[in-house]
XYZ file of C-alpha atoms in Angstrom:
682
model
C 123.682 80.034 161.654
C 121.061 79.008 158.702
C 122.252 78.322 155.489
C 121.993 81.032 153.006
C 119.022 80.498 150.519
C 120.693 80.028 146.994
C 119.397 82.238 144.317
C 121.195 81.728 140.819
C 118.864 84.078 138.891
C 120.369 87.059 140.715
C 121.835 89.903 138.312
C 125.410 91.082 138.974
C 127.066 93.778 137.022
C 130.306 94.577 138.522
C 131.096 98.000 139.579
C 134.003 97.746 136.661
C 131.513 96.910 134.260
C 129.122 99.760 135.170
C 131.795 101.997 134.543
C 132.362 100.488 130.927
C 128.780 101.107 130.248
C 128.752 105.000 131.341
C 129.799 106.312 127.948
C 126.620 104.829 126.278
C 124.620 107.794 126.964
C 127.125 110.050 125.189
C 127.705 107.952 122.261
C 125.659 107.445 119.136
C 126.512 103.846 119.009
C 127.552 101.291 121.362
C 128.935 97.848 119.834
C 128.765 94.973 122.827
C 130.893 92.185 121.207
C 131.868 88.931 122.732
C 131.108 85.065 122.147
C 127.999 83.558 123.451
C 127.482 83.257 127.261
C 129.301 86.517 128.260
C 126.161 88.236 129.562
C 126.113 90.843 126.745
C 122.199 90.941 126.838
C 122.204 90.785 130.677
C 124.699 93.816 131.009
C 122.755 96.008 128.276
C 119.253 95.406 129.855
C 120.651 96.179 133.219
C 121.766 99.626 131.715
C 118.852 100.324 130.062
C 116.592 99.534 133.147
C 118.759 102.204 134.980
C 118.163 104.615 132.090
C 114.510 104.021 132.206
C 114.531 104.521 135.838
C 116.634 107.536 136.177
C 115.929 109.593 132.814
C 112.232 107.884 131.776
C 113.962 106.920 128.709
C 112.100 105.308 125.784
C 113.726 101.857 125.213
C 113.259 100.074 121.913
C 114.539 96.387 121.707
C 114.993 94.495 118.823
C 115.713 90.672 118.514
C 117.424 88.842 115.796
C 116.181 85.660 115.128
C 117.671 84.474 111.680
C 119.638 86.230 108.593
C 116.227 86.573 106.501
C 115.679 90.179 106.245
C 111.951 89.716 105.861
C 111.658 88.178 109.621
C 114.124 90.733 110.931
C 112.252 93.669 109.176
C 109.063 92.400 110.938
C 110.856 92.274 114.505
C 111.874 95.954 113.954
C 108.335 96.824 113.052
C 106.602 95.074 116.070
C 109.355 96.625 118.201
C 108.691 100.268 117.274
C 105.155 99.402 117.551
C 105.356 98.237 121.039
C 107.228 101.433 122.239
C 104.168 103.309 120.878
C 105.748 104.394 117.395
C 103.860 103.462 114.201
C 106.147 105.134 111.884
C 107.575 101.662 110.369
C 104.150 100.044 110.091
C 103.635 100.092 106.414
C 107.579 100.959 105.868
C 109.066 98.780 103.281
C 112.293 96.999 104.190
C 115.187 99.031 102.827
C 117.537 97.198 100.000
C 120.021 99.426 99.102
C 121.747 102.819 100.195
C 118.925 105.103 98.930
C 116.414 102.852 100.922
C 118.979 102.843 103.889
C 119.532 106.817 103.576
C 115.747 107.471 103.753
C 115.048 105.132 106.567
C 117.899 106.959 108.772
C 116.219 110.536 107.830
C 112.970 109.161 108.875
C 113.982 107.569 111.978
C 116.058 110.532 113.288
C 112.883 112.786 112.600
C 110.582 110.596 114.408
C 113.117 109.960 117.323
C 114.445 113.438 117.740
C 113.692 115.719 121.052
C 114.238 115.949 124.727
C 113.569 112.404 125.884
C 116.412 110.035 125.775
C 115.746 107.100 123.411
C 117.778 103.638 123.172
C 117.254 101.244 120.394
C 118.774 97.828 121.353
C 119.333 95.397 118.850
C 120.216 92.034 120.247
C 122.029 88.762 118.527
C 123.182 91.039 115.730
C 125.741 88.215 114.389
C 122.685 86.313 112.894
C 122.217 89.057 110.329
C 124.770 87.949 107.405
C 123.883 90.500 105.173
C 126.552 93.243 105.044
C 124.120 95.962 104.240
C 122.661 95.951 107.986
C 126.173 97.082 109.278
C 126.458 99.956 106.616
C 123.139 101.180 107.627
C 123.775 101.399 111.353
C 127.002 103.328 110.534
C 124.878 105.498 108.199
C 122.326 105.934 111.116
C 125.142 106.495 113.751
C 126.481 109.513 111.864
C 123.127 111.175 111.511
C 121.589 110.417 115.280
C 120.216 113.340 117.104
C 121.846 113.717 120.460
C 119.301 112.052 122.564
C 119.052 108.710 120.407
C 121.364 106.142 121.150
C 121.892 102.794 119.327
C 123.386 99.682 120.971
C 123.839 96.473 119.373
C 124.802 93.028 120.961
C 126.972 90.475 118.630
C 129.389 87.612 118.817
C 131.186 88.784 116.098
C 132.763 92.303 115.133
C 130.515 93.866 112.639
C 131.968 97.357 112.336
C 135.101 97.460 109.898
C 137.915 99.359 110.917
C 137.328 102.291 108.595
C 133.774 102.747 109.880
C 135.235 102.914 113.739
C 137.500 105.475 112.838
C 134.794 107.843 110.843
C 132.491 107.363 113.879
C 135.255 108.331 116.251
C 133.943 109.423 119.742
C 130.568 108.785 118.763
C 131.195 104.800 119.067
C 131.463 102.821 122.688
C 132.905 99.544 122.452
C 132.621 97.027 125.297
C 134.275 93.414 124.839
C 135.344 90.276 126.780
C 137.946 92.139 128.950
C 135.014 94.416 130.274
C 132.195 91.483 130.447
C 134.503 88.419 132.049
C 134.803 88.295 135.876
C 137.637 88.638 137.802
C 138.868 86.916 141.041
C 137.134 89.669 143.379
C 134.043 89.906 141.023
C 133.589 86.175 140.892
C 133.715 85.827 144.922
C 130.983 88.856 145.012
C 128.797 86.897 142.509
C 129.023 83.428 144.019
C 128.402 85.379 147.498
C 125.344 86.840 146.115
C 123.922 83.712 144.589
C 124.246 82.094 148.225
C 127.187 79.919 147.328
C 130.150 79.783 149.794
C 133.579 79.370 148.224
C 136.867 79.061 149.779
C 139.415 81.517 147.924
C 141.118 78.150 146.442
C 137.805 77.215 145.100
C 137.254 80.673 143.321
C 140.848 80.622 141.760
C 139.961 77.196 140.548
C 136.710 78.298 139.117
C 138.017 81.416 137.532
C 140.936 79.216 136.079
C 138.516 76.537 134.598
C 136.070 79.422 133.241
C 138.331 82.076 132.457
C 135.709 84.275 133.569
C 133.255 83.534 131.232
C 129.882 84.240 133.027
C 127.564 81.151 131.790
C 130.398 78.745 132.662
C 130.554 80.312 136.076
C 126.848 80.041 136.292
C 126.691 76.548 135.347
C 129.394 75.372 137.681
C 127.880 76.979 140.775
C 124.638 75.214 139.892
C 126.607 71.970 139.619
C 128.199 72.812 142.799
C 124.816 73.023 144.389
C 123.558 70.146 142.864
C 126.390 67.671 143.349
C 128.351 69.339 146.193
C 131.577 69.684 143.902
C 133.129 71.861 141.272
C 134.091 70.423 137.820
C 137.952 70.071 138.011
C 138.564 70.539 134.346
C 137.086 72.466 131.451
C 133.942 70.801 129.828
C 132.120 71.184 126.557
C 129.600 73.907 127.471
C 126.794 72.293 125.702
C 126.989 69.266 127.406
C 127.641 70.702 130.896
C 124.390 73.142 129.817
C 122.112 70.185 129.106
C 123.345 68.156 131.937
C 122.629 71.206 134.295
C 119.672 72.892 132.947
C 117.714 70.385 131.053
C 118.340 66.638 132.266
C 117.226 67.228 135.758
C 113.693 68.614 134.606
C 110.638 66.227 134.699
C 109.940 64.728 131.373
C 107.115 67.061 130.496
C 109.224 69.947 130.916
C 112.200 68.575 129.041
C 109.744 67.999 126.116
C 108.356 71.538 126.502
C 111.554 73.015 126.172
C 112.578 70.865 123.148
C 109.678 71.554 121.073
C 109.639 75.465 121.952
C 113.029 75.805 121.048
C 111.864 75.460 117.453
C 110.371 78.856 117.631
C 112.131 82.101 117.758
C 109.715 83.506 120.407
C 106.603 82.396 121.318
C 103.436 83.326 123.777
C 101.446 81.249 126.071
C 98.820 80.734 123.623
C 101.114 79.447 121.125
C 103.126 77.087 123.269
C 99.831 75.706 124.418
C 98.932 75.149 120.719
C 102.134 73.498 119.832
C 102.871 71.402 122.569
C 99.143 70.681 123.740
C 100.487 70.651 127.252
C 97.537 71.125 129.751
C 99.449 72.842 132.043
C 101.672 75.240 129.946
C 101.021 78.259 132.063
C 102.364 76.873 135.304
C 104.951 75.172 133.521
C 106.181 78.377 131.686
C 105.956 80.164 135.085
C 108.250 77.508 136.917
C 110.689 77.644 134.161
C 111.036 81.560 134.026
C 111.426 81.797 137.906
C 114.080 79.011 138.243
C 115.819 79.215 134.969
C 118.045 82.315 133.726
C 117.715 81.203 130.249
C 114.145 81.421 129.570
C 112.794 85.009 129.552
C 109.504 86.578 129.617
C 109.949 89.801 127.440
C 108.708 93.408 128.559
C 105.341 93.402 127.343
C 104.593 90.289 129.498
C 103.207 88.319 126.609
C 106.024 86.898 124.614
C 108.534 84.518 125.729
C 111.953 83.517 124.567
C 115.064 81.144 124.985
C 118.429 82.604 125.638
C 120.545 80.858 122.475
C 122.379 78.663 124.593
C 119.189 76.939 125.754
C 117.564 77.359 122.051
C 120.446 75.501 120.590
C 120.524 72.715 123.280
C 116.804 72.497 123.120
C 116.887 71.765 119.254
C 119.549 69.079 119.908
C 117.164 67.346 122.579
C 114.249 67.936 119.952
C 116.070 65.489 117.683
C 116.027 62.725 120.143
C 112.305 62.618 120.098
C 110.621 60.095 118.087
C 110.263 60.775 114.456
C 106.488 60.705 114.304
C 106.655 63.391 117.224
C 108.888 65.584 115.470
C 106.926 65.773 112.333
C 103.701 66.384 114.418
C 105.275 69.359 116.337
C 106.635 70.856 112.987
C 103.333 70.685 111.485
C 101.619 72.437 114.403
C 104.234 74.907 114.109
C 103.702 75.595 110.544
C 99.901 75.742 111.208
C 100.344 78.504 113.899
C 102.498 80.523 111.513
C 100.022 80.133 108.807
C 97.012 81.022 110.467
C 99.014 84.302 111.844
C 100.159 85.055 108.220
C 104.019 84.274 109.101
C 104.280 82.614 105.990
C 108.120 82.437 105.709
C 108.286 80.671 109.010
C 105.371 78.689 108.099
C 106.826 77.564 105.047
C 110.230 76.709 106.726
C 108.123 74.516 109.043
C 106.237 72.806 106.653
C 109.274 72.119 104.574
C 111.196 70.710 107.351
C 108.197 68.448 108.366
C 108.138 66.900 104.907
C 104.589 68.181 104.405
C 105.193 69.863 100.916
C 101.539 70.010 100.289
C 100.984 72.307 103.096
C 104.171 74.495 102.288
C 103.029 75.032 98.773
C 99.552 75.999 100.043
C 101.474 78.929 102.202
C 103.616 79.800 98.908
C 100.225 80.280 97.320
C 98.827 82.454 99.855
C 101.917 84.627 100.124
C 101.986 85.180 96.232
C 105.586 85.964 96.035
C 105.726 88.693 98.596
C 107.605 87.428 101.279
C 109.277 84.592 99.379
C 111.193 87.054 97.496
C 113.141 87.770 100.552
C 114.683 84.171 100.539
C 117.876 83.032 99.374
C 117.163 81.618 95.937
C 119.265 78.778 96.594
C 117.138 78.011 99.527
C 114.049 77.455 97.466
C 115.582 76.046 94.714
C 116.730 73.199 97.305
C 113.298 72.969 98.874
C 111.853 72.644 95.424
C 114.569 69.611 94.539
C 113.120 67.981 97.569
C 109.653 68.216 97.094
C 107.850 65.554 95.171
C 106.862 66.296 91.473
C 103.120 64.989 92.536
C 102.778 67.815 95.309
C 103.931 70.567 92.832
C 101.403 69.574 90.165
C 98.948 69.552 92.688
C 99.469 73.250 93.386
C 99.524 75.076 89.863
C 99.017 78.643 91.312
C 102.427 77.862 93.656
C 104.036 76.937 90.248
C 102.787 80.461 88.862
C 104.329 82.143 92.071
C 107.642 80.170 91.652
C 107.716 81.009 87.909
C 107.693 84.678 88.783
C 110.067 84.093 91.510
C 112.546 82.541 89.030
C 112.402 85.452 86.584
C 112.963 88.075 89.298
C 115.957 85.823 90.188
C 117.018 85.521 86.639
C 116.979 81.793 86.665
C 115.098 81.473 83.387
C 115.915 77.543 82.756
C 114.110 76.920 85.943
C 111.441 78.995 85.100
C 110.837 77.488 81.752
C 110.943 74.041 83.610
C 107.929 75.076 86.108
C 106.223 76.302 83.005
C 106.382 72.908 81.438
C 105.577 71.233 84.759
C 102.512 73.867 85.078
C 101.210 72.599 81.639
C 101.532 69.073 82.671
C 99.614 69.657 85.578
C 96.678 71.548 83.915
C 96.429 68.364 81.578
C 96.448 65.773 84.071
C 93.626 67.629 86.299
C 90.418 67.444 84.196
C 88.396 68.380 87.059
C 89.642 71.714 86.843
C 86.861 74.028 86.052
C 87.346 75.944 82.393
C 87.397 79.053 84.095
C 90.374 78.072 86.557
C 92.169 76.263 83.558
C 92.132 79.626 81.522
C 93.280 81.514 84.449
C 96.244 79.525 84.902
C 96.965 79.259 81.228
C 96.236 83.051 81.000
C 98.716 83.832 83.740
C 101.500 81.758 82.657
C 101.048 83.574 79.213
C 101.295 87.075 81.156
C 104.564 85.864 83.122
C 106.226 84.524 79.594
C 105.624 87.901 78.445
C 108.322 89.299 80.617
C 110.676 87.328 78.703
C 109.976 89.319 75.362
C 110.655 92.535 77.022
C 110.729 95.175 75.311
C 109.284 93.869 72.370
C 105.742 95.531 72.240
C 104.650 93.025 69.604
C 105.548 89.862 71.209
C 104.356 91.147 74.534
C 100.923 92.547 73.010
C 100.429 88.908 71.822
C 100.660 86.982 75.027
C 98.716 90.012 77.173
C 96.159 89.547 74.559
C 95.843 85.667 75.158
C 96.177 86.047 78.866
C 93.195 88.624 78.666
C 91.169 86.599 76.657
C 91.522 83.604 79.002
C 91.471 85.241 82.400
C 88.450 85.786 84.660
C 90.494 87.128 87.770
C 93.356 89.504 88.202
C 96.770 87.872 88.226
C 98.044 86.897 91.474
C 101.783 87.468 90.534
C 101.524 91.053 89.981
C 101.217 93.645 92.479
C 99.513 96.838 91.147
C 101.474 98.925 93.552
C 104.796 97.833 92.044
C 106.907 99.684 89.485
C 106.504 99.502 85.831
C 109.371 101.050 84.151
C 111.800 99.354 86.257
C 113.065 102.616 87.862
C 113.128 104.812 84.502
C 111.452 108.184 84.457
C 110.802 107.524 80.861
C 108.457 105.078 79.085
C 109.548 105.889 75.490
C 113.184 105.239 76.380
C 112.343 101.933 77.649
C 110.484 100.768 74.591
C 111.631 102.577 71.455
C 113.589 99.894 69.578
C 114.674 101.130 66.091
C 114.449 103.538 63.394
C 111.278 103.714 61.431
C 109.306 101.553 64.214
C 107.947 104.427 66.278
C 104.583 104.548 64.909
C 103.920 100.787 64.877
C 105.341 100.663 68.513
C 103.065 103.271 69.564
C 100.014 101.477 67.748
C 100.950 97.970 69.544
C 101.143 99.837 73.026
C 97.686 101.582 72.570
C 96.360 97.950 71.793
C 98.282 96.143 74.136
C 98.138 97.922 77.201
C 94.292 97.885 77.870
C 94.619 94.148 77.849
C 97.345 94.235 80.486
C 95.455 96.688 82.534
C 92.469 94.208 82.896
C 94.442 91.258 84.046
C 96.543 93.237 86.590
C 93.914 95.549 88.016
C 95.507 98.670 86.270
C 99.178 98.142 87.014
C 101.040 100.808 85.065
C 97.962 102.513 83.823
C 98.629 105.628 81.419
C 101.981 104.196 79.971
C 100.701 104.164 76.493
C 99.566 107.768 77.038
C 102.942 108.918 78.309
C 104.819 107.160 75.513
C 102.893 108.743 72.830
C 103.076 112.207 74.663
C 106.846 111.589 75.053
C 106.943 110.827 71.100
C 105.515 114.122 70.375
C 107.686 115.880 72.739
C 110.836 114.304 70.856
C 109.421 115.505 67.503
C 108.825 118.927 68.706
C 104.949 118.853 68.613
C 104.594 120.276 71.949
C 101.091 121.089 71.824
C 100.228 117.497 71.193
C 102.578 116.348 73.771
C 101.070 118.719 76.060
C 97.174 117.237 75.632
C 98.658 113.777 75.662
C 100.579 114.703 79.047
C 97.307 116.170 80.480
C 95.557 113.030 79.139
C 98.037 110.752 81.179
C 97.546 112.757 84.169
C 93.862 112.465 83.988
C 94.055 108.656 83.433
C 96.348 107.899 86.800
C 94.834 110.381 89.093
C 94.094 108.641 92.469
C 95.029 105.229 91.144
C 97.995 104.802 93.070
C 100.482 104.423 90.081
C 103.047 106.698 91.459
C 105.756 105.519 88.973
C 103.639 106.692 86.161
C 102.837 110.096 87.895
C 106.713 110.447 88.105
C 107.283 109.599 84.261
C 104.532 112.214 83.603
C 106.344 114.662 85.824
C 109.785 114.033 84.104
C 107.907 114.897 80.676
C 106.180 118.101 82.245
C 109.705 119.344 83.456
C 110.969 118.833 79.838
C 108.240 120.129 78.121
C 108.034 123.330 80.441
C 111.362 124.046 78.805
C 109.709 124.879 75.653
C 106.458 126.277 76.491
C 104.146 127.192 79.324
C 102.093 124.479 80.873
C 100.065 124.057 83.721
C 102.174 122.188 86.434
C 100.149 119.461 88.723
C 102.757 119.703 91.399
C 105.855 121.082 91.827
C 109.166 118.807 92.110
C 109.277 119.690 95.975
C 105.766 118.861 96.304
C 106.037 115.261 94.620
C 109.197 114.767 96.618
C 107.298 115.518 99.866
C 104.399 113.334 98.773
C 107.019 110.366 98.104
C 108.540 110.796 101.378
C 105.258 109.936 102.932
C 105.397 106.652 100.919
C 108.820 105.679 102.116
C 109.470 104.022 98.794
C 113.100 104.468 97.980
C 112.569 103.114 94.354
C 110.148 105.900 93.497
C 112.523 108.538 95.140
C 115.215 107.073 92.893
C 113.298 107.934 89.947
C 112.627 111.503 91.502
C 116.271 111.948 91.807
C 117.016 110.827 88.164
C 114.433 113.120 86.701
C 115.789 116.035 89.242
C 119.292 115.326 87.992
C 118.818 115.403 84.309
C 116.964 118.832 84.288
C 119.462 120.174 86.189
C 122.323 118.900 84.450
C 120.521 120.228 81.257
C 120.394 123.736 82.815
C 123.711 123.649 84.226
C 122.655 123.821 87.515
C 125.087 121.468 89.274
C 124.892 122.733 92.728
C 121.112 121.594 92.500
C 121.703 118.107 91.039
C 120.814 115.180 93.856
C 124.057 114.131 95.632
C 123.635 110.449 94.344
C 124.050 111.584 91.007
C 126.151 114.680 91.657
C 128.622 112.604 93.699
C 128.298 109.559 91.421
C 127.173 107.265 94.114
C 124.942 105.082 91.604
C 126.616 101.908 92.584
C 125.493 101.945 96.193
C 121.917 102.112 94.559
C 119.885 98.733 93.647
C 118.583 99.289 90.008
C 116.659 96.637 88.139
C 118.842 95.580 85.042
C 116.226 97.259 82.413
C 116.450 100.651 84.024
C 120.016 100.802 84.526
C 120.696 102.100 81.076
C 118.550 105.098 81.619
C 120.417 105.743 84.776
C 123.594 105.672 82.836
C 122.223 108.209 80.455
C 121.347 110.843 83.161
C 124.588 110.412 84.896
C 126.283 111.267 81.535
C 124.399 114.439 81.501
C 125.454 115.063 84.878
C 129.111 114.578 84.186
C 128.702 116.868 81.058
C 127.377 119.431 83.278
C 130.320 118.856 85.498
C 132.815 119.208 82.431
C 133.908 115.437 82.875
C 133.793 114.985 78.724
C 136.520 112.466 78.744
C 134.616 110.177 81.273
C 131.319 110.222 79.278
C 133.515 109.254 76.037
C 135.165 106.546 78.095
C 132.066 105.330 79.501
C 130.116 105.205 76.125
C 131.525 102.187 74.274
C 130.270 99.758 77.131
C 127.125 101.702 77.516
C 126.151 101.384 73.808
C 126.740 97.760 73.970
C 124.337 97.264 76.697
C 121.746 99.267 74.842
C 122.341 97.264 71.515
C 121.829 94.086 73.645
C 118.725 95.266 75.144
C 117.356 97.227 72.031
C 117.312 100.487 73.458
C 117.818 102.559 70.325
C 116.790 105.651 71.853
C 119.135 105.562 75.109
C 121.714 104.444 72.405
C 121.004 107.767 70.435
C 121.280 109.769 73.275
C 124.178 108.438 74.498
C 126.283 108.480 71.324
C 125.182 112.262 70.493
């Protein structure tokens, strides 16, 4: 009788596990939680393949590679795009409950319909940000019946309270369902083409405890050596011995190098490894190895995490020069493809700080903001001073990042380094020297907030020196730190109004010149608000119309919302022409998917309805006092507190307002918010 052909890549899903998977199609959220190597991904992919075959279901697969939210969000966008959905293409990554709620609503709207839809997030344990699990709970409670979210994780990610709230909408699958029992192990071994005695099955079951990966590796060892291991072994040692060590030298090196990448294409692998027969090598590995997978698009490859971790250990055995070369080529690939975070990390690890700083300049701080501040500080500490001084633009980007992270001492340290670099590089053109010094003044002006006079002096200095727009300011970004009022942010004291308005008139044109119009219209809105506060309603109306005219079509939604806030207050005192209704503005904002702008809209809406005692129309985030779940920048928080006080008053919670006021007035005093303080104290 001919010997059966052995095939260790066979997929085996036991009848017991199939039964455990069936409730997925009836549940909003399925959590598949088990340690590495239990076959979580294999089981889910089998189930999804069955759903696609039987229901023509839409499948969206998202892989997690690190705890960096920017990298994760790019994976999400790519997954949706691959599934034919462009809704997330220009969608910013949510950073708070408001952004998460907006995303959940948009996803439910986009995915709702007759066609079943399954969204699979793999390796969820790599995301350490607790907000991601909270978002999943929010989404699961809103999903239409045709949409199902599946999450594979090594760790439990749902708090007990969330499990209770989800109730029957949650399906949970764990190690008990995934591990093989005696009968299932026998069936799997038979399908692999391996004949085992009952005693051998019992021994293997005892050794592996039903752990799928261990069983797989033991069977491969049996095929190669003729005997089963008789005791438990370190899984990584066993894996390396069974899956990597027997390979030819070029294949081992290929795996070691490409283990650095989260996923890769044939083109990328060829570039990084410079292996002439890359395609043939990858074909062999995917056909003979269950731990190297080609993704459904047919172009992208990824390693199972066990393979990736063992490959990374193998990489460290390569000569140091080879390690550096590979990391630099990896950095170059990511840089060329505008994957700047991955590129910076690769260059940092190679020790090529010059290249890393070049990428920081290209990124201009956009993706850098997604990193843990300490990670950046550690990298800067390791970076030679000479490299930092050779990249003055990078120093500007890092200065702005330090300001955003409220690390003023480091910001000032970088400023001095920038000035030193400028002095030590006489070859810099006078134009570039002026641009660097000017943008330094611009960034330093943020420390003077909200002293218009001091800010104005630095803006004038910056404007006089710069011949290009600043690289550290995004025109589309918010200008009032989330406040719907400019006047509330910049009025500092009694008797100073006229001088502050004059300073603002003189300051802002210089600021616009160096930021391509960021915050355009602010001075006109501030003056119109001042006229309104003094009951000069006609002057306020004229100023409001002038502000609307200035911002029309320039994308400054933050300033448009400030105009709307004044318009709604002004309409309570006289008839005016409304440029749009609140509902129209909200609908427009929803198309931008910008939670920060929606927060401003909610604040303005809450204030107006509270004034009118229309408590049933106040947005829930204010009506239910959920502001703690919203990310507000510190300068904008006092205005939010003022508006929440107005809501409390409309709800009759007078004691709460009085109890809060002492702390709020102290904050206003420290931040020189005289007008906010006046409203709170009345």
